[in-house]
XYZ file of C-alpha atoms in Angstrom:
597
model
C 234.156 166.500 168.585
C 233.107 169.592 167.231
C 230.097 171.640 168.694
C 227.377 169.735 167.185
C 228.510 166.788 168.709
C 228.897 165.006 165.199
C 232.078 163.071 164.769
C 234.298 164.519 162.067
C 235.926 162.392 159.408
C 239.796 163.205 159.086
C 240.615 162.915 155.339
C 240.978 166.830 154.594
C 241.500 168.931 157.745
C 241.576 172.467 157.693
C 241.643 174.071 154.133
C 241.278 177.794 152.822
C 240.619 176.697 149.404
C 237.829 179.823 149.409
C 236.907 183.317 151.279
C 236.371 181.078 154.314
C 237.771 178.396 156.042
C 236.380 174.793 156.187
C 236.955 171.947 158.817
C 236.500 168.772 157.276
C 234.192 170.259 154.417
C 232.184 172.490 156.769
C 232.375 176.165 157.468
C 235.031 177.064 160.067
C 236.117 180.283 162.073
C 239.089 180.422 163.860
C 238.576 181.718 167.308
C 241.895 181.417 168.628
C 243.626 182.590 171.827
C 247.426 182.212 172.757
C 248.477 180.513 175.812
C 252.243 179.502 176.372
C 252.912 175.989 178.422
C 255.945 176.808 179.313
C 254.852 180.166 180.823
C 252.254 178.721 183.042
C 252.815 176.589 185.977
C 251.320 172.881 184.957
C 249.215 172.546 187.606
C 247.591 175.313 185.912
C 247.249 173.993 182.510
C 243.786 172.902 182.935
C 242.535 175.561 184.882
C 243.700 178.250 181.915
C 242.662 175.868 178.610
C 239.122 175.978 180.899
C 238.887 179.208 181.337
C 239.582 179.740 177.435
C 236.916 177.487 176.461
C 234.373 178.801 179.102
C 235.048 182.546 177.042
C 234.273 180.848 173.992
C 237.537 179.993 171.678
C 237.848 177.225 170.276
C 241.026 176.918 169.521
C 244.775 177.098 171.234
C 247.656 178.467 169.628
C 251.423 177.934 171.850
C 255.167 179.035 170.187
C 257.781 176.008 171.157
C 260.977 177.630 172.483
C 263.769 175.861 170.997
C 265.934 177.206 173.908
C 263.698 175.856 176.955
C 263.682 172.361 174.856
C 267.598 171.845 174.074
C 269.145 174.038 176.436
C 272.640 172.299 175.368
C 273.657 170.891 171.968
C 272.715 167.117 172.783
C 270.266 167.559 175.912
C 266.802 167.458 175.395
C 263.593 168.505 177.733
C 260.267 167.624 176.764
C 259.306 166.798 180.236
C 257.679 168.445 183.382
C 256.602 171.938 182.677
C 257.465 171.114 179.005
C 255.872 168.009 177.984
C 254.642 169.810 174.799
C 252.483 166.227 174.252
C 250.547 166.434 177.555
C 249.277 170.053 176.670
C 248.251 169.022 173.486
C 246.764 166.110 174.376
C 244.838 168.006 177.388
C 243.350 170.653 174.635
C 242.302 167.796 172.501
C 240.395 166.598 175.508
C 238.714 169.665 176.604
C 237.898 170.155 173.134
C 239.864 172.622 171.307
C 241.966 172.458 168.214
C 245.369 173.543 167.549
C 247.228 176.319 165.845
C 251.181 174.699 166.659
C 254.118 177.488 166.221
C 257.124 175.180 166.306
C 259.583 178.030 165.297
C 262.516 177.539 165.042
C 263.003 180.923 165.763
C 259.542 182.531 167.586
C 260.440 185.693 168.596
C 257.867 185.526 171.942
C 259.709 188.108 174.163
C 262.084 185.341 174.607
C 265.863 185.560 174.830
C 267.221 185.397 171.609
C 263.544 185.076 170.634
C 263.824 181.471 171.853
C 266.959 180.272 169.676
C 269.491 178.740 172.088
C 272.274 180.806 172.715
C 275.056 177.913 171.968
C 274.489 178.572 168.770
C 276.211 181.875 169.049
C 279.426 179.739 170.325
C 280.309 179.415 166.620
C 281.560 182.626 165.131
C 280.436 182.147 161.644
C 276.856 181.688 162.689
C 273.710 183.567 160.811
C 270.832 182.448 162.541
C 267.603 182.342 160.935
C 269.395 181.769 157.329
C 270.527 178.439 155.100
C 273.726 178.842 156.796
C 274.910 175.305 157.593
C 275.982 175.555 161.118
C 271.822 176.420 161.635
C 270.338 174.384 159.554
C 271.942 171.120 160.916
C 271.157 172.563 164.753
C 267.577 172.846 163.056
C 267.788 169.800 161.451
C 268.604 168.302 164.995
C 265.942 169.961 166.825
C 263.157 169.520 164.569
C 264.069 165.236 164.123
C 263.429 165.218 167.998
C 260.880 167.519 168.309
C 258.060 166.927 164.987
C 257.779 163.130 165.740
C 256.016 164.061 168.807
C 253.599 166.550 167.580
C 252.932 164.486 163.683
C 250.563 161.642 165.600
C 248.440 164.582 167.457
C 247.848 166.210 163.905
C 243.987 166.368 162.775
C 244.106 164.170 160.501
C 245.565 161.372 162.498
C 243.085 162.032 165.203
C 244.617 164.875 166.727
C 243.861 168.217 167.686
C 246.570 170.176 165.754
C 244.612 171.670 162.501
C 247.453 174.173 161.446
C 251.061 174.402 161.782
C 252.647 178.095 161.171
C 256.170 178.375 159.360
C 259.115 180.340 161.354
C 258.015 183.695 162.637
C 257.780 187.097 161.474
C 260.443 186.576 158.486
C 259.477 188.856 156.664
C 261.110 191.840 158.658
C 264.133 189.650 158.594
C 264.313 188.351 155.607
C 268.050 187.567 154.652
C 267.802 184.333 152.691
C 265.572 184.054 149.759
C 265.741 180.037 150.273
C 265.023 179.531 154.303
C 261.388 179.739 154.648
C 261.328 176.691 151.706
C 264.233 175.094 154.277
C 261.615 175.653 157.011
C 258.719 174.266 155.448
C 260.395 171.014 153.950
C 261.777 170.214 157.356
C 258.729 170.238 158.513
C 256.947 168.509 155.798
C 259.457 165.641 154.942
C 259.218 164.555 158.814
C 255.040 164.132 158.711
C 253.380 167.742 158.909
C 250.657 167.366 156.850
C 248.057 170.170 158.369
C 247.921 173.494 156.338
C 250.519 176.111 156.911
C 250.549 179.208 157.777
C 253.122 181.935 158.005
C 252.482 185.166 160.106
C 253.651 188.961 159.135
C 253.331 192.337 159.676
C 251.238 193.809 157.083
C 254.331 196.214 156.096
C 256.418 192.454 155.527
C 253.600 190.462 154.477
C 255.550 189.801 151.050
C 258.958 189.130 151.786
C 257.743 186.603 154.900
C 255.524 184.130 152.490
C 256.323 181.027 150.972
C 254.500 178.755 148.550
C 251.995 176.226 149.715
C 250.970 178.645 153.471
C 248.616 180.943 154.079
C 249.761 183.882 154.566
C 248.205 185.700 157.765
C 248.817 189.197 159.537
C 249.849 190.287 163.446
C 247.861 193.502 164.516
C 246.550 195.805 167.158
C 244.797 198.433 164.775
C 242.270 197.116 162.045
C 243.014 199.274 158.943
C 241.479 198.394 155.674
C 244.479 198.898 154.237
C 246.310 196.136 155.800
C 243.411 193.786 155.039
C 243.609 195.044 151.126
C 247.545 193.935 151.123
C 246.773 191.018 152.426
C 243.621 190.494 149.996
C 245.968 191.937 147.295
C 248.459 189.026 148.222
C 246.215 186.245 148.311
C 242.858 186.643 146.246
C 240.188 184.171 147.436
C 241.364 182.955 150.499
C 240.368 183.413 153.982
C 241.717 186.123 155.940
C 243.285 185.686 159.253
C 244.542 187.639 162.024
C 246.603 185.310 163.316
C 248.089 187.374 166.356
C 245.551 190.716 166.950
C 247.812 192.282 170.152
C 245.614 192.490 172.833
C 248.271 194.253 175.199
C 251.988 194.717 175.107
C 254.965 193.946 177.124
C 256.973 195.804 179.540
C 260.423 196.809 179.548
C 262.232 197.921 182.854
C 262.576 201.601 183.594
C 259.165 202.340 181.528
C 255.671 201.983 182.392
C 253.192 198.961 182.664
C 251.248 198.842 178.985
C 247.378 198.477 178.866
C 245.330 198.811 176.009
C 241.797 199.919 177.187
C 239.082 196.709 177.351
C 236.456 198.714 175.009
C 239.703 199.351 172.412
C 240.224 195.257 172.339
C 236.331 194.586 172.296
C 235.629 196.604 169.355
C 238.902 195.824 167.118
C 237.897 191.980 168.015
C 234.199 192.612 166.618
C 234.909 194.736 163.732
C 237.481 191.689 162.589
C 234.609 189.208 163.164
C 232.104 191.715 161.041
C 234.269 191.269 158.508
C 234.181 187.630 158.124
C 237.728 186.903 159.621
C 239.514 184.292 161.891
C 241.564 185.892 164.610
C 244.003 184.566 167.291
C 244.013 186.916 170.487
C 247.931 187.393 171.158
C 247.910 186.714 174.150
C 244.869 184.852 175.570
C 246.519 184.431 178.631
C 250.136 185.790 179.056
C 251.722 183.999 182.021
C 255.468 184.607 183.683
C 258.471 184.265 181.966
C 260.014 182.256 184.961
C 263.903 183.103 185.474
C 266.245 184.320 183.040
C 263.660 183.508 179.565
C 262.764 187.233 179.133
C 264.105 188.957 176.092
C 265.312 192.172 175.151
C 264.776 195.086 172.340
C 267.385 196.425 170.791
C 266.692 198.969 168.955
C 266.608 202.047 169.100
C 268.699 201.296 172.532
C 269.180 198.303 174.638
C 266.160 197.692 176.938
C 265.130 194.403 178.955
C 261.892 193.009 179.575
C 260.703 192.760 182.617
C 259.841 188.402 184.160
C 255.985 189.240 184.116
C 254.049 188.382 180.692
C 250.747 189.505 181.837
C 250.641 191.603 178.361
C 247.650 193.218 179.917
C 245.497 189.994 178.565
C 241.625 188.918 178.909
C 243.326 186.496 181.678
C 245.896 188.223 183.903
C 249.288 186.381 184.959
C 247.614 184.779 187.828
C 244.752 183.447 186.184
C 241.916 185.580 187.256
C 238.889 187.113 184.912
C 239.294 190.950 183.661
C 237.301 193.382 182.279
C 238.380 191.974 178.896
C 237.889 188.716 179.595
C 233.666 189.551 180.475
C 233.221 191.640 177.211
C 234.753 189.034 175.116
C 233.101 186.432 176.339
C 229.930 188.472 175.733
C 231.110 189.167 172.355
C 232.079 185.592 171.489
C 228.426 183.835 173.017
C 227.098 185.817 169.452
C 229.786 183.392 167.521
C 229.710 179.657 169.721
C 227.454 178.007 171.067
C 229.635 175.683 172.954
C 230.012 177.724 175.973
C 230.859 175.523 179.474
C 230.568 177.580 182.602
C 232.905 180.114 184.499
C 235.676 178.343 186.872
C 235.815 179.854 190.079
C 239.177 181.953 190.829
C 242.219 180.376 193.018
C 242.829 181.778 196.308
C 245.344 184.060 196.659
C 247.139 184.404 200.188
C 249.648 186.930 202.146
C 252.224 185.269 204.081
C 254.155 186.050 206.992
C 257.797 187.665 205.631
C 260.842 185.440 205.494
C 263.383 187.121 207.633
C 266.543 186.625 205.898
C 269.270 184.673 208.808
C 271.753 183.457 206.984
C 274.360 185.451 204.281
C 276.713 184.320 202.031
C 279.028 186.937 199.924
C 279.480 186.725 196.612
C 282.907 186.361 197.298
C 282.398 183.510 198.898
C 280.189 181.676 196.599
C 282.732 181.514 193.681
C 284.545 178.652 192.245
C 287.285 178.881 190.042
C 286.143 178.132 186.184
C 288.448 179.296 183.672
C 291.425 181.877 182.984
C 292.039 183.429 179.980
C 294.310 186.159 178.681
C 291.241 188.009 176.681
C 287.829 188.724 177.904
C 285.918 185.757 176.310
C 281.814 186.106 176.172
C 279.217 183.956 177.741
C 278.818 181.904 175.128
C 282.217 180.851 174.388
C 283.246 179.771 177.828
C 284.159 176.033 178.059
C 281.283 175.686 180.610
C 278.148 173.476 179.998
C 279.887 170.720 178.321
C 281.551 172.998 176.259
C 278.091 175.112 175.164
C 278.759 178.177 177.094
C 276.800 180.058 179.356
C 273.361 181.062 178.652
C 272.451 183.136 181.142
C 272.543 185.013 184.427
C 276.110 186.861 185.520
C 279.812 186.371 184.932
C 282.404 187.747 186.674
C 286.044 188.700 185.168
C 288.687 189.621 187.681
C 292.242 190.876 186.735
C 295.064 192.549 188.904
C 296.033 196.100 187.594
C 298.951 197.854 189.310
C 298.915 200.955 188.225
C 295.753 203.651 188.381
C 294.085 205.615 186.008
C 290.985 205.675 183.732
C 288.914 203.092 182.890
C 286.774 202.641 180.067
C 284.195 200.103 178.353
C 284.297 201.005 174.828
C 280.483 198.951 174.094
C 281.868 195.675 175.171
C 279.707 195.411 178.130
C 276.972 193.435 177.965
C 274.350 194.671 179.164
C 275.114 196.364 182.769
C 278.848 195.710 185.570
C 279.056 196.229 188.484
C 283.385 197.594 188.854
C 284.885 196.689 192.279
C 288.513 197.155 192.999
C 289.453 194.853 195.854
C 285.835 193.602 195.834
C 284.689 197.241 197.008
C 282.467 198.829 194.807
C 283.255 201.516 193.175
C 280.423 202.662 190.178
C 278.586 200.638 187.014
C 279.010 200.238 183.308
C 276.009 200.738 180.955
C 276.500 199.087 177.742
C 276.618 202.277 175.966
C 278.138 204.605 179.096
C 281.612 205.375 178.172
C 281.885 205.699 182.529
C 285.224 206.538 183.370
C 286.728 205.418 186.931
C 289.822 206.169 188.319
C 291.693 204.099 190.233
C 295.098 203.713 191.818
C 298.032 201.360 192.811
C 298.216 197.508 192.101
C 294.497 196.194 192.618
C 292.067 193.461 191.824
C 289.941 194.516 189.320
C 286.189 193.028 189.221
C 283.973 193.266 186.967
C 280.427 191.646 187.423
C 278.745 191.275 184.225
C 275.020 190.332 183.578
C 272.816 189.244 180.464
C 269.498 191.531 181.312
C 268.684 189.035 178.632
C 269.122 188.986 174.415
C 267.280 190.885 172.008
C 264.468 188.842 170.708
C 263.420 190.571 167.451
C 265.244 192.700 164.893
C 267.974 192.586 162.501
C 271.011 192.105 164.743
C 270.329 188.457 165.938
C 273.796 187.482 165.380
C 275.394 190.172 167.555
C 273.499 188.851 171.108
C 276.553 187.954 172.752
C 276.999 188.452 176.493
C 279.411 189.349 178.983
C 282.437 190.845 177.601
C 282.613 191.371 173.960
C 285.711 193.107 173.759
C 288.510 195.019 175.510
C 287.988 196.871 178.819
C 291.179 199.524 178.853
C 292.645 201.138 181.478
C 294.533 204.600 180.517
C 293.906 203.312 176.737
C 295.704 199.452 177.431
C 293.398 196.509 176.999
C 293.206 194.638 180.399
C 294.352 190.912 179.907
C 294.829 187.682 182.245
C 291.474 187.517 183.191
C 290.146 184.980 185.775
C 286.596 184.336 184.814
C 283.989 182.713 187.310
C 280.457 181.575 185.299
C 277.539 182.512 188.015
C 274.759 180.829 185.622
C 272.503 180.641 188.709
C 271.094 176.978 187.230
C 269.169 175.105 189.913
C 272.964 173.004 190.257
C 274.961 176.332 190.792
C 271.893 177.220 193.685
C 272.418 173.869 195.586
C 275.976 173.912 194.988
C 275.935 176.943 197.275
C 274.647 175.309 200.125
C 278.609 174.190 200.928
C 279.391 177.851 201.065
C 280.362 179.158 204.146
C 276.769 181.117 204.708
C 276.914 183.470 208.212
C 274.945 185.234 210.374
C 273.821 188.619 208.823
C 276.417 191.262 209.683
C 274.708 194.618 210.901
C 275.964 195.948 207.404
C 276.075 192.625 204.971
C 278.328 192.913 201.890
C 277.060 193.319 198.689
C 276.498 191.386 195.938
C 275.498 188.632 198.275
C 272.860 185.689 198.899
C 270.637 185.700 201.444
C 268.099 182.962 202.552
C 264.796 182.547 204.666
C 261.959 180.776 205.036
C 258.248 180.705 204.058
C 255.937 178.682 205.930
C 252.745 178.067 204.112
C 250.482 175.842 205.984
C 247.651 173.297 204.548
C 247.390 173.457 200.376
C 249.876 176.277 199.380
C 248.113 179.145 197.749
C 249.186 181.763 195.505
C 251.199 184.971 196.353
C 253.179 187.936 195.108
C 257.083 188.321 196.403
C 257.169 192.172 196.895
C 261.414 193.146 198.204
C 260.510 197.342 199.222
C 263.799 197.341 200.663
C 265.806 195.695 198.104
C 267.516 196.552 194.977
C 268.187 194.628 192.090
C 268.890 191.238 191.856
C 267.054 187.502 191.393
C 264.572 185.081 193.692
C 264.598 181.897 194.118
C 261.544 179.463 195.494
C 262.799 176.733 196.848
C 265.879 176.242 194.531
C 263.378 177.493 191.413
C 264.311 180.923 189.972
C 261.627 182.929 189.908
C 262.939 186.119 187.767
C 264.504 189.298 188.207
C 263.522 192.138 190.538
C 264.995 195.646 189.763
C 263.440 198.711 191.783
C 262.908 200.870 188.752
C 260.188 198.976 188.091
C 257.200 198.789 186.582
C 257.095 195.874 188.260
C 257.040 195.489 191.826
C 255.955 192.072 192.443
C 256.515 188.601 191.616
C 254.049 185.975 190.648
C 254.311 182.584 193.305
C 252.169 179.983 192.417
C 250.777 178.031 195.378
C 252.153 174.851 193.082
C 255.677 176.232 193.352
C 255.203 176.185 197.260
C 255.570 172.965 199.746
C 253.104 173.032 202.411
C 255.782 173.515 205.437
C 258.812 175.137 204.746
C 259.735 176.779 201.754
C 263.466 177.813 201.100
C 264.200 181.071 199.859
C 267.084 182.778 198.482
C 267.818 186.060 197.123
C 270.981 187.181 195.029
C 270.760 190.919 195.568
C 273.733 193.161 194.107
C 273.519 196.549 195.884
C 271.156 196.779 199.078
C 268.835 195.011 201.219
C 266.977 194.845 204.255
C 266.656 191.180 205.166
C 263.006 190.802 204.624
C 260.884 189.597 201.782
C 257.175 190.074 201.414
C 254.398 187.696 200.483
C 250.944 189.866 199.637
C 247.680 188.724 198.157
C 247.957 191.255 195.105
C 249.954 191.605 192.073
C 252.017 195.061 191.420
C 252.993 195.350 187.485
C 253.469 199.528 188.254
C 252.082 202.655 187.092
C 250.058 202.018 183.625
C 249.977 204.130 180.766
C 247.658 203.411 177.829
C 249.532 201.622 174.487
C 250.247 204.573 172.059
């Protein structure tokens, strides 16, 4: 129902057949705000699409992540936290349309910007091209995945007005005929909503195809991106179709705000003009466990598990600054404005004192040996799709000393042991010598900080070891090599392990587990580890994300819906240092900001 209350016909949809856009015949703006289901607990579906309507949007826009959905070549997951349909659905109920962004590829921050990493396990792969070995997986993907979203189009009855074509292509742009690929496969299988594809102003050109509106991704309004995009498309409506209103963080850096008076008056001056615009992101969320991405260039540098991008709504759902002055801003532009939802309450819990341990040691069981170093993705693990993510470990015996080097075939950080002592780390660029003696184990524990998820080296995101480690110039070979995915399976397959006491001094890497008792309705909470290092959390057998003391960030995001009222399990992988206790406060901790250059 649209604002007026008068039922639409469904015969033409959304069109930009002129300077503005029209819904069913009538004048439309897009007021658009980005919030990702699978990056938001689904308890908390309702309670963020609310809070979007109550600031005045109207519309949703969510990226699919091809990854999350077919995490192995014939296993599908469209339930739970991603039943794609029930988010729709509950937007269509409370009211607001639908900008879809079914990818394939979708950039996001994601790992690999949400492609699934088995496709890597073929050597001859170039992703985001006609090459056959991707357009089959697509072809796959998309027959399991469009049938569910063409019934909840707008013309069928649905809320989904527009569908966007791929991502971003044109700052990829390596095959003149996949964006026509893209847009038939979606087409032949039912899409029937107009199309939209999504650029940089700088790629606007190269990243079009026939038959979409082309639309532009911004944080500054210059008129001369508007005249390129005018200049490309004469007569049509313009549409900022992802205006930045933060950034994301990388570990080692600083936490990334953009001022609320900077959003407020880009937002207005791209409503003064006439425009549609799609606040990237709305609402940012976590990206729960291994998901985040990577960049890549100019040097290798993760992203940190919060996506709070410094958005009107912050990661735990509460009102900003932003959020007020938009909503302010936006009353001038809808009319259909529900109240504010009162905030959930947040809670600090008693510590969990770590009691048991379990070494890493301990906690391994024999996958796979192999003369060469073989990569995550092309162990026979997963029936037979590889490893996507977390650590591996590659052991060898070396009986002589000597120095040892990495070449760039480390990726992205190892931790070296020789007879499962530590002895120093490989960077993926660090050419780190070590020198060792006599005949030894050789460890070498190897973890995916996670993929890149934009630029031009897609094909290259291949984890663990790449290559040859060599010791005085030899490449190491006979490699035993243990997969530590850290999968919800490989957590409760643990719970055989022979888990101890806590030694005064534990060994590291090791797991450690407590308890959290939450009593009545679990609320939410941040993890804060002070006297920990780096390493992972898990919530009762969920993994929450990484935790690295560099920071920014500090603190993880719990949501009470991730809790049991009781007991709550929980374990921590940490690889270097810890002091048996982890901390439940009332307050989030993203770091030290620094304004968005």
């Amino acid at each position: 129902m649209p604002a007026g209350g008068r039922r639409l016909s469904r015969k033409v949809g959304l069109s930009a057949n002129s300077s503005q856009f029209t819904l069913e015949g009538e004048p439309f703006r897009i007021l658009g705000g980005s919030v990702h289901y699978f990056r938001v607990p689904r308890a908390y579906w309702r309670d963020r699409l609310m809070k979007m309507k109550a600031c005045g949007l109207n519309t949703l826009t969510t990226y699919v992540p091809w990854s999350l959905h077919q995490p192995e070549r014939g296993v599908f997951n469209f339930h739970t936290q991603l039943d794609l349909e029930a988010f729709l659905n509950l937007a269509a109920e409370l009211g607001l349309w639908v900008i879809l962004r079914p990818g394939p590829y979708i950039s996001s921050e994601l790992d690999l910007g949400g492609l699934p990493s088995w496709l890597l396990g073929d050597s001859s792969m170039r992703l985001r091209t006609t090459h056959p070995g991707f357009t089959e997986a697509v072809n796959t993907f998309f027959d399991k995945l469009i049938p569910q979203v063409v019934p909840l189009q707008f013309k069928k009855g649905g809320p989904v007005i527009a569908v966007q074509v791929e991502n971003d292509y044109g700052s990829y742009a390596k095959d003149e005929g996949y964006m026509l690929f893209i847009k038939e496969a979606l087409q032949s299988r039912g899409i029937c909503e107009l199309l939209f594809t999504s650029d940089n102003h700088n790629t606007l050109k190269s990243g079009g195809v026939d038959g979409a509106i082309r639309s532009v991704k911004l944080q500054k309004l210059n008129q001369r991106d508007l005249q390129d995009l005018n200049a490309l498309q004469p007569n049509s409506p313009t549409m900022v179709l992802d205006y930045w209103t933060g950034w994301y963080d990388v570990w080692g850096e600083l936490h990334h705000v953009l001022p609320p008076e900077d959003m407020v008056s880009t937002v207005r001056k791209i409503l003064r003009h006439g425009m549609s615009v799609n606040l990237y992101m709305f609402h940012g969320g976590s990206s729960f466990g291994f998901m985040s991405g990577a960049l890549s260039d100019p040097s290798y540098r993760a992203l940190v598990p919060s996506y709070d991008y410094d958005a009107p709504l912050t990661e735990a759902g509460e009102y900003t600054p932003k959020y007020h002055l938009l909503r302010d801003l936006l009353s001038r532009y809808n009319s259909d404005f529900p109240d504010m939802l009162a905030l959930h309450y947040r809670e600090s819990y008693e510590p969990a004192i770590m009691y048991q341990h379990l070494s890493l040691w301990d906690a391994l069981s024999f996958t796979e040996g192999s003369a060469e170093p073989v990569s995550m993705e092309n162990l026979p693990v997963n029936n037979g799709n590889g490893q996507s993510y977390g650590y591996t470990l590659y052991e060898t015996t070396i009986t002589s000393g000597g120095k040892l080097k990495s070449k760039d075939n480390v990726r992205d950080r190892a931790l070296v042991f020789v007879d499962r002592s530590y002895i120093g780390l490989f960077k993926r660029k660090n050419l780190d010598d070590h020198s060792l003696q006599g005949r030894r184990t050789l460890s070498l524990l190897v973890e995916n900080c996670g993929r890149a998820h934009q630029g031009r080296d897609l094909d290259k995101q291949h984890k663990g070891l790449v290559g040859d480690i060599l010791l005085n110039n030899i490449p190491l070979r006979d490699f035993t090599i243990y997969s530590l995915d850290m999968k919800p399976s490989f957590i409760d397959s643990l719970y055989q392990a022979p888990w101890k006491t806590p030694p005064e001094i534990p060994s590291f890497p090791g797991f450690f587990i407590g308890r959290l008792f939450a009593y009545g309705y679990p609320s939410d909470t941040f993890v804060k580890l002070p006297g920990w290092a780096k390493g992972v959390v898990f919530i009762n057998g969920l993994n929450l994300g990484r935790y690295w003391s560099i920071g920014p960030q500090q603190a993880l995001y719990l949501p009470g819906p991730f809790l049991n009222s009781g007991i709550n399990q929980v374990v921590v992988f940490e690889e270097q240092e810890g002091d048996y206790k982890v901390h439940f406060e009332d307050t989030p901790d993203l770091g030290m900001a620094a304004d968005i250059q």
